[in-house]
PDB file of C-alpha atoms in Angstrom:
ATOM      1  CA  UNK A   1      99.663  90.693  87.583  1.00  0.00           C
ATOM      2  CA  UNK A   2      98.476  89.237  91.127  1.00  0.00           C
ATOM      3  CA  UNK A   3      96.907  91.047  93.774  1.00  0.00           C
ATOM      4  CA  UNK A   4      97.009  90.764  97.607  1.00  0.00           C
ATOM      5  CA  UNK A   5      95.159  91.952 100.471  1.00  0.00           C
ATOM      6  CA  UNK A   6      96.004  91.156 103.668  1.00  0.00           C
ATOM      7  CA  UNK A   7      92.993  90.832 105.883  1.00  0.00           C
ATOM      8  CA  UNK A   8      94.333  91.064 109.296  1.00  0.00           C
ATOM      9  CA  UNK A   9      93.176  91.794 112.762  1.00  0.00           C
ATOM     10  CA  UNK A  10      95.510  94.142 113.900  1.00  0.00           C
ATOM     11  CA  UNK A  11      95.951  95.080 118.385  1.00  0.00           C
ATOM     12  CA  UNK A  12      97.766  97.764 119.945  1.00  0.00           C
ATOM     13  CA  UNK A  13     100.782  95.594 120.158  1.00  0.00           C
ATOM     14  CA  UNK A  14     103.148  96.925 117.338  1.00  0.00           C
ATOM     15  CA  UNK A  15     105.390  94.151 117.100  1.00  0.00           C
ATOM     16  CA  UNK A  16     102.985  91.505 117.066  1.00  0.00           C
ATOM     17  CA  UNK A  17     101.318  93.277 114.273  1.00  0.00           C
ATOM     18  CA  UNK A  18     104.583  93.521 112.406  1.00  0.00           C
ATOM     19  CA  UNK A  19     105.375  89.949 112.964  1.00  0.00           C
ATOM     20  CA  UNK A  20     101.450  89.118 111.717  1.00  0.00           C
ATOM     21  CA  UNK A  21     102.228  90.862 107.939  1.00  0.00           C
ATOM     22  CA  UNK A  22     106.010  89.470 107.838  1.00  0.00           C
ATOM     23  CA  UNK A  23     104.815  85.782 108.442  1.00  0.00           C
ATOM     24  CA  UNK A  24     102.122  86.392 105.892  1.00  0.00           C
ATOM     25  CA  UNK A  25     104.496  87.719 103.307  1.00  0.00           C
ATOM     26  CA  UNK A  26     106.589  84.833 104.071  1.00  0.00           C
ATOM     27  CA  UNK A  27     104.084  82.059 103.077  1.00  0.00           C
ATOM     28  CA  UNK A  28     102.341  84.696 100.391  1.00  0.00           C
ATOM     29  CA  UNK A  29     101.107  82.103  97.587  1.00  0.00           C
ATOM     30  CA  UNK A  30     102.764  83.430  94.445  1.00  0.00           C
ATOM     31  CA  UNK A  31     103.845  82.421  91.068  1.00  0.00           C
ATOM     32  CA  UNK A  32     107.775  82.805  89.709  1.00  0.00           C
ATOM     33  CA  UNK A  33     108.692  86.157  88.420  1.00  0.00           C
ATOM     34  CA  UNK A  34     104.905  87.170  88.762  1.00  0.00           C
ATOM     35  CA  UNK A  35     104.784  91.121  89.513  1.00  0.00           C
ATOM     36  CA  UNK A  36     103.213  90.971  93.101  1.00  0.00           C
ATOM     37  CA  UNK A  37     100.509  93.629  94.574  1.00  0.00           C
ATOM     38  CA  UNK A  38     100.341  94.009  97.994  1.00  0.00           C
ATOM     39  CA  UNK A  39      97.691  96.126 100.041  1.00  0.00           C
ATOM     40  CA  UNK A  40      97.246  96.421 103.934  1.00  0.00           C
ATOM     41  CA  UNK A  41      94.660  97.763 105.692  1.00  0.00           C
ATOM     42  CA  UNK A  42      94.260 100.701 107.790  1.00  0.00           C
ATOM     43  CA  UNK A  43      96.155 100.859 111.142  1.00  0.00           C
ATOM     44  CA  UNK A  44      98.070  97.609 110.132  1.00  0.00           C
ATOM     45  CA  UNK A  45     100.353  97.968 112.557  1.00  0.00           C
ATOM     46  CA  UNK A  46      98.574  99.988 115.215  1.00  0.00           C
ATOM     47  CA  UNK A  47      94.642  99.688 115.996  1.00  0.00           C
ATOM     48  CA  UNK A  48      94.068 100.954 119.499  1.00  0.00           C
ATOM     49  CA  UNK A  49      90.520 100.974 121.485  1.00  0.00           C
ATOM     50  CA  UNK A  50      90.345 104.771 120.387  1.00  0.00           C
ATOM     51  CA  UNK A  51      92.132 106.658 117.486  1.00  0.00           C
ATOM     52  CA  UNK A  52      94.233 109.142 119.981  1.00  0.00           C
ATOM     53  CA  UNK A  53      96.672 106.007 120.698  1.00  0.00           C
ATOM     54  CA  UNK A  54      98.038 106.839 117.747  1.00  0.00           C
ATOM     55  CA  UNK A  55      99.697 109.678 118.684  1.00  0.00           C
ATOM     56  CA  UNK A  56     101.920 107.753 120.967  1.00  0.00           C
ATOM     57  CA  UNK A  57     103.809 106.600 118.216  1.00  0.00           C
ATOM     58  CA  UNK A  58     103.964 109.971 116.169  1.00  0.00           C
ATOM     59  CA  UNK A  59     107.225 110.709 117.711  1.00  0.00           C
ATOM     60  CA  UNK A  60     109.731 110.809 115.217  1.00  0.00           C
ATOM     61  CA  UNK A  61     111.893 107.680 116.193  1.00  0.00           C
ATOM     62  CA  UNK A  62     108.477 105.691 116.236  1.00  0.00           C
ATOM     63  CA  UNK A  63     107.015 106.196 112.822  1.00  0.00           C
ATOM     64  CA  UNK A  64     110.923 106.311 111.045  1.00  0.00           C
ATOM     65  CA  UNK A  65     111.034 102.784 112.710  1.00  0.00           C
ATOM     66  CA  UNK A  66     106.861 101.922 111.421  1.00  0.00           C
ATOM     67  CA  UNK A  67     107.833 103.255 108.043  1.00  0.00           C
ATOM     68  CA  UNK A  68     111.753 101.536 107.903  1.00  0.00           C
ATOM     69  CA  UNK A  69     110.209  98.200 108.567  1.00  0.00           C
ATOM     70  CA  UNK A  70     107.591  98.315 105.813  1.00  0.00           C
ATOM     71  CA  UNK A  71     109.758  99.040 103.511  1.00  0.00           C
ATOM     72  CA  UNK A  72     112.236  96.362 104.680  1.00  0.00           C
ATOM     73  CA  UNK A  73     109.432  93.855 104.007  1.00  0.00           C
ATOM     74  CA  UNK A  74     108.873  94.929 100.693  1.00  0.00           C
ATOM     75  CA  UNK A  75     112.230  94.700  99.746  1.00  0.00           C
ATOM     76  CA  UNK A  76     112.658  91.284 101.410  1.00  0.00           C
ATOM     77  CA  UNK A  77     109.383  89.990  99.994  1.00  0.00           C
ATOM     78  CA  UNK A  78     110.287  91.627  96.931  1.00  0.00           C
ATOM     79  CA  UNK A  79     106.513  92.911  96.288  1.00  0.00           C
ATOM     80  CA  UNK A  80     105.271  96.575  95.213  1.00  0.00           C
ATOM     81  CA  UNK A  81     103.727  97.142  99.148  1.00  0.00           C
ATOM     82  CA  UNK A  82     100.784  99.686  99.471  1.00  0.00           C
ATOM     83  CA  UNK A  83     101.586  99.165 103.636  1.00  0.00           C
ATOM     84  CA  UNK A  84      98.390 100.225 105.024  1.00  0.00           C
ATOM     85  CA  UNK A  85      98.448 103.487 107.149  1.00  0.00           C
ATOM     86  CA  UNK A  86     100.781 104.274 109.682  1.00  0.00           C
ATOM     87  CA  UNK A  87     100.795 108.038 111.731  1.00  0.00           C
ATOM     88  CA  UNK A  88     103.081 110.441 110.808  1.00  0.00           C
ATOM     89  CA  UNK A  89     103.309 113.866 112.869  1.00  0.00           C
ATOM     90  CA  UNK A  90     101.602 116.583 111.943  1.00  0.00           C
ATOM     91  CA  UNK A  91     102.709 120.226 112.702  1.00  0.00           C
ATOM     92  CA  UNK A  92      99.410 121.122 114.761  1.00  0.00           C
ATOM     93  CA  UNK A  93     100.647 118.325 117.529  1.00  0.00           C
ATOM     94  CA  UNK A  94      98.035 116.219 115.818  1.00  0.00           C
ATOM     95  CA  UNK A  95      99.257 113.043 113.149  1.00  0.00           C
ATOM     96  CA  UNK A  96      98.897 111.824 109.376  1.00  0.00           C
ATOM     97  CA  UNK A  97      97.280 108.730 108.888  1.00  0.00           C
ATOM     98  CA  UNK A  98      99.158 108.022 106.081  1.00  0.00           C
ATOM     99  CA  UNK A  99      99.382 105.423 103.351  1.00  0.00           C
ATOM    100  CA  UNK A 100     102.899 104.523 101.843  1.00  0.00           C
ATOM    101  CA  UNK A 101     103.491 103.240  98.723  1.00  0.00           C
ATOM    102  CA  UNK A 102     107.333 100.633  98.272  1.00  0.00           C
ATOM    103  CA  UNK A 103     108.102  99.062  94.993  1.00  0.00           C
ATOM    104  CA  UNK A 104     109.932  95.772  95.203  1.00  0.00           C
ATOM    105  CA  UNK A 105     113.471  97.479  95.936  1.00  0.00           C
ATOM    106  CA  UNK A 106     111.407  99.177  99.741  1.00  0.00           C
ATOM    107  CA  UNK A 107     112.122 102.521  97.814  1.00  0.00           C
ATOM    108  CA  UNK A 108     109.358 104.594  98.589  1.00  0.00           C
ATOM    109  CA  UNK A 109     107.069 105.568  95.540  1.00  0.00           C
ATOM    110  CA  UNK A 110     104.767 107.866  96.815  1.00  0.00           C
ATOM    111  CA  UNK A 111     102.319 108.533 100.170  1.00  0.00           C
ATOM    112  CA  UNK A 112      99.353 109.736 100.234  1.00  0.00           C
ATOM    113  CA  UNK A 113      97.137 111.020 103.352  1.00  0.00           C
ATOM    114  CA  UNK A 114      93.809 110.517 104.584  1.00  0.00           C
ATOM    115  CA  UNK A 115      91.669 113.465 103.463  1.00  0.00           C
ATOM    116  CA  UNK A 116      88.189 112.763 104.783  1.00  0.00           C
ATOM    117  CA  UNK A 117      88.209 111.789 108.941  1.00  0.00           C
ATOM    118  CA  UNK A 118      85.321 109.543 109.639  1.00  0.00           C
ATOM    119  CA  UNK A 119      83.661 112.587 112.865  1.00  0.00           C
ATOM    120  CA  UNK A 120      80.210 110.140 113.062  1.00  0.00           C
ATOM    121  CA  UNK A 121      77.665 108.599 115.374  1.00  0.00           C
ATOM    122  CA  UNK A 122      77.711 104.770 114.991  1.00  0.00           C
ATOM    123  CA  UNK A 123      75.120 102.160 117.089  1.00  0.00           C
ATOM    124  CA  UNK A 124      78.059 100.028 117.520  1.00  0.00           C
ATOM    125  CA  UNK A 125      79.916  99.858 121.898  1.00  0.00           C
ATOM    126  CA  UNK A 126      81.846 102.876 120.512  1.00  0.00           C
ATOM    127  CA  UNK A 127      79.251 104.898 119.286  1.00  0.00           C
ATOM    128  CA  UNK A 128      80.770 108.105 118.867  1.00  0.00           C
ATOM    129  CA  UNK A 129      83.559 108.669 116.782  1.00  0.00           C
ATOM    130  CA  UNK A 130      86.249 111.547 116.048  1.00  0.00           C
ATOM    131  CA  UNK A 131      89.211 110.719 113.674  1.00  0.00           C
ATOM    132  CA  UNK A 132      89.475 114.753 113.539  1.00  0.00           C
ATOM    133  CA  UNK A 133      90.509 115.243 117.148  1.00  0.00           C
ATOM    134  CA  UNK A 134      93.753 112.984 116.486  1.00  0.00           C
ATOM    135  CA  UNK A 135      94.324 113.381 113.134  1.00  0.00           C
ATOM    136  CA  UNK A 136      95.298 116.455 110.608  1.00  0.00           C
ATOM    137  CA  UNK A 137      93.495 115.577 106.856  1.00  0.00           C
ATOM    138  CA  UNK A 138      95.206 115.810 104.371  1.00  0.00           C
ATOM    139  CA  UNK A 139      95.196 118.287 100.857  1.00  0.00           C
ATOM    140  CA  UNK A 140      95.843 116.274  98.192  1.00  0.00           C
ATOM    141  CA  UNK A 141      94.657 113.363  96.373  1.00  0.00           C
ATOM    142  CA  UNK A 142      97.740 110.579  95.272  1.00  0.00           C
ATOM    143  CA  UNK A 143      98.007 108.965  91.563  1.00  0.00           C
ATOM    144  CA  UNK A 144     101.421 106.909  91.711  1.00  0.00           C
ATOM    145  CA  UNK A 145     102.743 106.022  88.234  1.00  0.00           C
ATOM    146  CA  UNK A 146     104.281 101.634  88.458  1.00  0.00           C
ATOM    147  CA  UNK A 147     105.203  99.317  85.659  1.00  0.00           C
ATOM    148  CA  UNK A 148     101.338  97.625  86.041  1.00  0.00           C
ATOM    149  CA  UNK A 149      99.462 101.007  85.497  1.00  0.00           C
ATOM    150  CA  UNK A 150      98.750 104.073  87.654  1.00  0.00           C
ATOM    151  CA  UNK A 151      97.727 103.205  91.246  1.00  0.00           C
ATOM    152  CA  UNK A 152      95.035 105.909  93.346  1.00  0.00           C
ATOM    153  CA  UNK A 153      95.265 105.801  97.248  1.00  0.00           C
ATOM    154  CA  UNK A 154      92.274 105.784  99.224  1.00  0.00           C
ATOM    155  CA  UNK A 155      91.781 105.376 102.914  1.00  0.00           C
ATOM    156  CA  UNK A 156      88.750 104.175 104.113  1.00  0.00           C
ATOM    157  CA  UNK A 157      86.045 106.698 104.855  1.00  0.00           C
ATOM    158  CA  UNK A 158      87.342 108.606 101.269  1.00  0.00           C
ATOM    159  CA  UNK A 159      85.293 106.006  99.645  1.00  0.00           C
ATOM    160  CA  UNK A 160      81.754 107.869 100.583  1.00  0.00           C
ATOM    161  CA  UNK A 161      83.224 110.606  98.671  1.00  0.00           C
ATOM    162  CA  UNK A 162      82.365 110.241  94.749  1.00  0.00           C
ATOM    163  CA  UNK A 163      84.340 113.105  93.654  1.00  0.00           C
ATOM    164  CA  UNK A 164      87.568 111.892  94.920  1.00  0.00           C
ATOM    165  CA  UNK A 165      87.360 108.801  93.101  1.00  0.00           C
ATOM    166  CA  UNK A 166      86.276 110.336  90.003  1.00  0.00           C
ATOM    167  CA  UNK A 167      89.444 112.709  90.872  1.00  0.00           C
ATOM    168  CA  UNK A 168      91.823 109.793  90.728  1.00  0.00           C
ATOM    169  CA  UNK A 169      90.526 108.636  87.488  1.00  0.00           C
ATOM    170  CA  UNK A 170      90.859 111.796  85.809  1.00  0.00           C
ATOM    171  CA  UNK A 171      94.344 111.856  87.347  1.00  0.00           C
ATOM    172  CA  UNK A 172      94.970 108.660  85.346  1.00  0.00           C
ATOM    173  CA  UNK A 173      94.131 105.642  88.011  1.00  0.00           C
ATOM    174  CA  UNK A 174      93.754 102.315  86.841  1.00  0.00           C
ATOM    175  CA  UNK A 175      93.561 100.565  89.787  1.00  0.00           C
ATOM    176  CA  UNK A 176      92.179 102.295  93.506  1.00  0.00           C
ATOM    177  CA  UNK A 177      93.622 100.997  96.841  1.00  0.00           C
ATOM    178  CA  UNK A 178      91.044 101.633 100.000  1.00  0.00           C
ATOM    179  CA  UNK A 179      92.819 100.123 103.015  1.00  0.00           C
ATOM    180  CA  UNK A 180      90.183 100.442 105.294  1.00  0.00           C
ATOM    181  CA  UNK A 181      88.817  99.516 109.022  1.00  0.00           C
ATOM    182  CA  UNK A 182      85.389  99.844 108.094  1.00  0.00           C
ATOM    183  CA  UNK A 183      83.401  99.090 111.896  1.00  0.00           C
ATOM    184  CA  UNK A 184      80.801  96.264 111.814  1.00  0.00           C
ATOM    185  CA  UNK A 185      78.017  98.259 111.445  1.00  0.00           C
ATOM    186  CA  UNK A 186      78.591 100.672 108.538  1.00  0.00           C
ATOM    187  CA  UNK A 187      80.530  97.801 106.786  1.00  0.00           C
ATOM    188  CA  UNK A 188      77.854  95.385 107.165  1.00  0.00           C
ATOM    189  CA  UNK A 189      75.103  97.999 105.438  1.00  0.00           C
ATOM    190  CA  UNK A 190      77.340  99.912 102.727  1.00  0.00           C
ATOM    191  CA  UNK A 191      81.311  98.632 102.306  1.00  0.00           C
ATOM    192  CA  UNK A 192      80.184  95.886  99.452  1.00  0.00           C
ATOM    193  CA  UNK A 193      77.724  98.384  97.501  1.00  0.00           C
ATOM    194  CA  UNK A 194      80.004 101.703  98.096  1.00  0.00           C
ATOM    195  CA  UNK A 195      83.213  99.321  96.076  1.00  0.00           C
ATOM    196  CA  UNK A 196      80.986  98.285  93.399  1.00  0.00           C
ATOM    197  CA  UNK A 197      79.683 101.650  92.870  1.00  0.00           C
ATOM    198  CA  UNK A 198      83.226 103.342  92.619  1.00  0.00           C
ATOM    199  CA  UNK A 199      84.321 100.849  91.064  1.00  0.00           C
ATOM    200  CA  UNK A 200      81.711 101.598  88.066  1.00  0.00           C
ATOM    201  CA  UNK A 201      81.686 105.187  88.320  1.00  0.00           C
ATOM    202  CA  UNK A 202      85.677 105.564  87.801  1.00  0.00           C
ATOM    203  CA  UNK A 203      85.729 101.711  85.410  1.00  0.00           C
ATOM    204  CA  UNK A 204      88.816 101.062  87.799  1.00  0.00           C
ATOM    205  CA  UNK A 205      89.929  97.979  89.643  1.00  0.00           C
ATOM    206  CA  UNK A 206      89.013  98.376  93.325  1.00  0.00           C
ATOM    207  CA  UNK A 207      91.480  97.231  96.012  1.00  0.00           C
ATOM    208  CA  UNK A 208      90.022  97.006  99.532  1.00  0.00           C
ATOM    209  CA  UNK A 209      91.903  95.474 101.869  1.00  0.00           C
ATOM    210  CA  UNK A 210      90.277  95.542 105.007  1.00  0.00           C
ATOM    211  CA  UNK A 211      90.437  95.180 109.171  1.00  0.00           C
ATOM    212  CA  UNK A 212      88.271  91.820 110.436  1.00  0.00           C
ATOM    213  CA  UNK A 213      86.619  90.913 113.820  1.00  0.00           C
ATOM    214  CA  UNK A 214      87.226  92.022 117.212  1.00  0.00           C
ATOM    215  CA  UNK A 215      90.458  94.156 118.551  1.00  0.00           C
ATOM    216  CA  UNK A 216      91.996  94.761 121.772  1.00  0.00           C
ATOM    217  CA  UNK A 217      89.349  92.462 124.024  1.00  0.00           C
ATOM    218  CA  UNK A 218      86.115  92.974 122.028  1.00  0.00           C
ATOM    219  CA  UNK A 219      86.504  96.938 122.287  1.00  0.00           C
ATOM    220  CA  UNK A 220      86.042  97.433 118.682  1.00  0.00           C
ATOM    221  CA  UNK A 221      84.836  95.018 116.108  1.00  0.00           C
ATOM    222  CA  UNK A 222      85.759  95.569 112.120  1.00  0.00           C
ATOM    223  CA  UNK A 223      84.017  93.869 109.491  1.00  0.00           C
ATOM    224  CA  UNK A 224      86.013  92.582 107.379  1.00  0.00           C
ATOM    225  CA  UNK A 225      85.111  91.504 103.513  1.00  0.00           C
ATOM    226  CA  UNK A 226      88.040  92.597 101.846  1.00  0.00           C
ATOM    227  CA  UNK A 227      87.779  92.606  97.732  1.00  0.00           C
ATOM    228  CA  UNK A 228      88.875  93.554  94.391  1.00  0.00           C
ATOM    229  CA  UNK A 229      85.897  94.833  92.247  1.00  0.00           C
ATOM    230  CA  UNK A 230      87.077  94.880  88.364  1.00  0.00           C
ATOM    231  CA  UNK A 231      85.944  97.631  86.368  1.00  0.00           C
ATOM    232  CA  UNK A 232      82.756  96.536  85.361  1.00  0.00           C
ATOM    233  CA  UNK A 233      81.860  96.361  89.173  1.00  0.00           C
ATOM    234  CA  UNK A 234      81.918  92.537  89.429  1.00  0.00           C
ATOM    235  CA  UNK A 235      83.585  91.018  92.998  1.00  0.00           C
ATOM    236  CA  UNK A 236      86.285  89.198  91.692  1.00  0.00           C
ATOM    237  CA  UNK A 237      87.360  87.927  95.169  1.00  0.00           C
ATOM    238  CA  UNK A 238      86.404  88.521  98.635  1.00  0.00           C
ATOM    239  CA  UNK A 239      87.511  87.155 101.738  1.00  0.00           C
ATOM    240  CA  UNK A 240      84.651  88.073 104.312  1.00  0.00           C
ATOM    241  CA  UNK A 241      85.913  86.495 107.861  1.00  0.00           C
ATOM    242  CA  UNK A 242      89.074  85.639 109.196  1.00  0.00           C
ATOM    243  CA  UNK A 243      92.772  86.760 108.394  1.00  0.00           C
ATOM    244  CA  UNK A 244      94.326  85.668 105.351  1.00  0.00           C
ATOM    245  CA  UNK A 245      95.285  86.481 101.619  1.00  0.00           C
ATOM    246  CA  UNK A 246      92.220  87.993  99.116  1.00  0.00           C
ATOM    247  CA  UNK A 247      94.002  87.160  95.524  1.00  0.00           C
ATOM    248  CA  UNK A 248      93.045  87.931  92.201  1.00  0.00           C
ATOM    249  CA  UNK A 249      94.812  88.405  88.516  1.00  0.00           C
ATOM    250  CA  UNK A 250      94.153  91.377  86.837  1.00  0.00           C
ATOM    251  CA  UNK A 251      94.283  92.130  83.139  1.00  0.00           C
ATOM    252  CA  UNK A 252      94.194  96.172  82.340  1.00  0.00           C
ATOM    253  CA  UNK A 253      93.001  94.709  78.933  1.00  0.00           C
ATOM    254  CA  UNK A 254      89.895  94.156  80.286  1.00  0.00           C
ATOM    255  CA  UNK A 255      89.791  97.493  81.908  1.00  0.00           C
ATOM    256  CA  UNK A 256      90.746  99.280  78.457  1.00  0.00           C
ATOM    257  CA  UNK A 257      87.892  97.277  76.790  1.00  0.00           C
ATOM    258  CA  UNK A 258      85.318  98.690  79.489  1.00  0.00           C
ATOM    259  CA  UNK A 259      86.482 101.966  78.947  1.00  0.00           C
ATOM    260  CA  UNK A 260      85.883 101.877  75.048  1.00  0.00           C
ATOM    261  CA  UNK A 261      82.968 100.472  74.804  1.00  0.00           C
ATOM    262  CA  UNK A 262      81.303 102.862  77.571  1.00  0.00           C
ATOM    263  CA  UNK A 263      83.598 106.035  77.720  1.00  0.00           C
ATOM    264  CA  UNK A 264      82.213 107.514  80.721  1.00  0.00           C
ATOM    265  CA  UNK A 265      84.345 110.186  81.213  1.00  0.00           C
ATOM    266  CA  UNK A 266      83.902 111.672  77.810  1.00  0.00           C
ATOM    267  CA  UNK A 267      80.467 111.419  78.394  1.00  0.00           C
ATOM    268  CA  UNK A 268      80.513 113.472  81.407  1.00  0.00           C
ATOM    269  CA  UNK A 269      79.084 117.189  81.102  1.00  0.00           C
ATOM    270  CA  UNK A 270      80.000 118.618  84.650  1.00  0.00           C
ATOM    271  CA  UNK A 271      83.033 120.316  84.720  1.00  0.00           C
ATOM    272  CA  UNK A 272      85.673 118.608  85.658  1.00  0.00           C
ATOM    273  CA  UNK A 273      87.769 119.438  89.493  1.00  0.00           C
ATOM    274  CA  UNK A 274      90.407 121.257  89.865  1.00  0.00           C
ATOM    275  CA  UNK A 275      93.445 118.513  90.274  1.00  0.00           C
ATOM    276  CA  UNK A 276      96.148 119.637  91.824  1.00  0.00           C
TER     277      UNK A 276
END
């Protein structure tokens, strides 16, 4: 199986986001009959200067229309489409940032929402930042079951948090998707070594697809790097500037071999989580 990240380097203009992923779909370099991967980033098709833009499309017209046209290019594309995130209302008047999953057909396999909200102090020109204050976390963690294997969703900031990951492996992941907007700073110090670390710790194949460069007139700047780590924590591919395709072909024979010769979770003597 092939998989794709899109590394893109997404504005506050909706439709010129949209058109962005459809004209990279459209050219996607792919084999015949080849089951096709796809992973966005975080705020694909929405990146303001500051997260509460977001809830200007939380209306319920807006994100049916966010949500009906990624699964319109999944169907048209015909690839299994983890679309990035995309806010969906919350009861509290805050949003979701939540993660969709569309097999080939744009049927919609699963979702999962962002359960840690990056509340930090960064030395970046944005310095101070408070994912809480727009968006509601979620309360469960997101296994989704696919011809290729069993696919864990991860958003970004989740991947500082060992004991999710180790909760999606347990759950039965084989492969872990992290669209992500890591900023320049953090990214540049700990994206690479956090991947490769979770990767190891949960012998899965890690997906991150991720935001890259400057948005909206230099007012924030991502950093880019998107990879798949295999199992054994190797970078397989990486794309570290510019927007364009990350590709790599997996083999979960290679992942089964890992996980035989070092069985890491039998080996474990904490008890495990709760999994709900």
């Amino acid at each position: 199986m092939q998989i794709s990240l899109l590394q893109c380097q997404s504005s506050r203009d909706v439709q010129a986001n949209l058109a962005f992923v459809d004209s990279q779909l459209k050219d996607l370099p792919r084999e015949a009959n080849e089951p096709q991967l796809v992973v966005l980033p975080e705020c694909c098709l929405l990146f303001g200067s500051h997260e509460s833009q977001q809830l200007e499309y939380a209306g319920s017209q807006h994100q049916s229309e966010l949500k009906n046209a990624l699964a319109s290019m999944a169907k048209k594309y015909q690839v299994y489409f983890i679309a990035g995130t995309i806010p969906m209302r919350a009861d509290d008047g805050r949003v979701f940032s939540r993660c969709y999953f569309f097999d080939d057909h744009g049927v919609t396999l699963g979702h999962y929402d962002k359960l840690h909200l990056f509340d930090v102090e960064v030395s970046d020109n944005t310095k101070t930042y408070r994912e809480s204050d727009t968006f509601h976390p979620g309360d469960h963690i997101s296994v989704i079951d696919t011809p290729f294997g069993k696919v864990g969703l991860a958003i970004c900031y989740d991947i500082r948090f060992g004991d999710m990951f180790r909760a999606l492996r347990l759950a039965g992941a084989d492969y872990i998707a992290l669209p992500s907007a890591f900023t320049k700073v953090t990214g540049e110090a700990h994206w690479q070594v956090l991947l490769q670390a979770r990767a190891i710790e949960t012998q899965c194949y890690l997906l991150g697809a991720g935001q890259w460069g400057q948005h909206n007139q230099g007012s924030r700047e991502t950093w880019g790097h998107s990879m798949v780590v295999d199992p054994w924590g190797r970078v397989i591919a990486e794309r570290a500037t510019e927007c364009g395709w990350v590709q790599a072909k997996v083999d979960l024979a290679e992942l089964h071999r890992i996980r035989q010769q070092m069985p890491l979770m039998g080996h474990n003597r904490f008890r495990e989580p709760q999994l709900k």
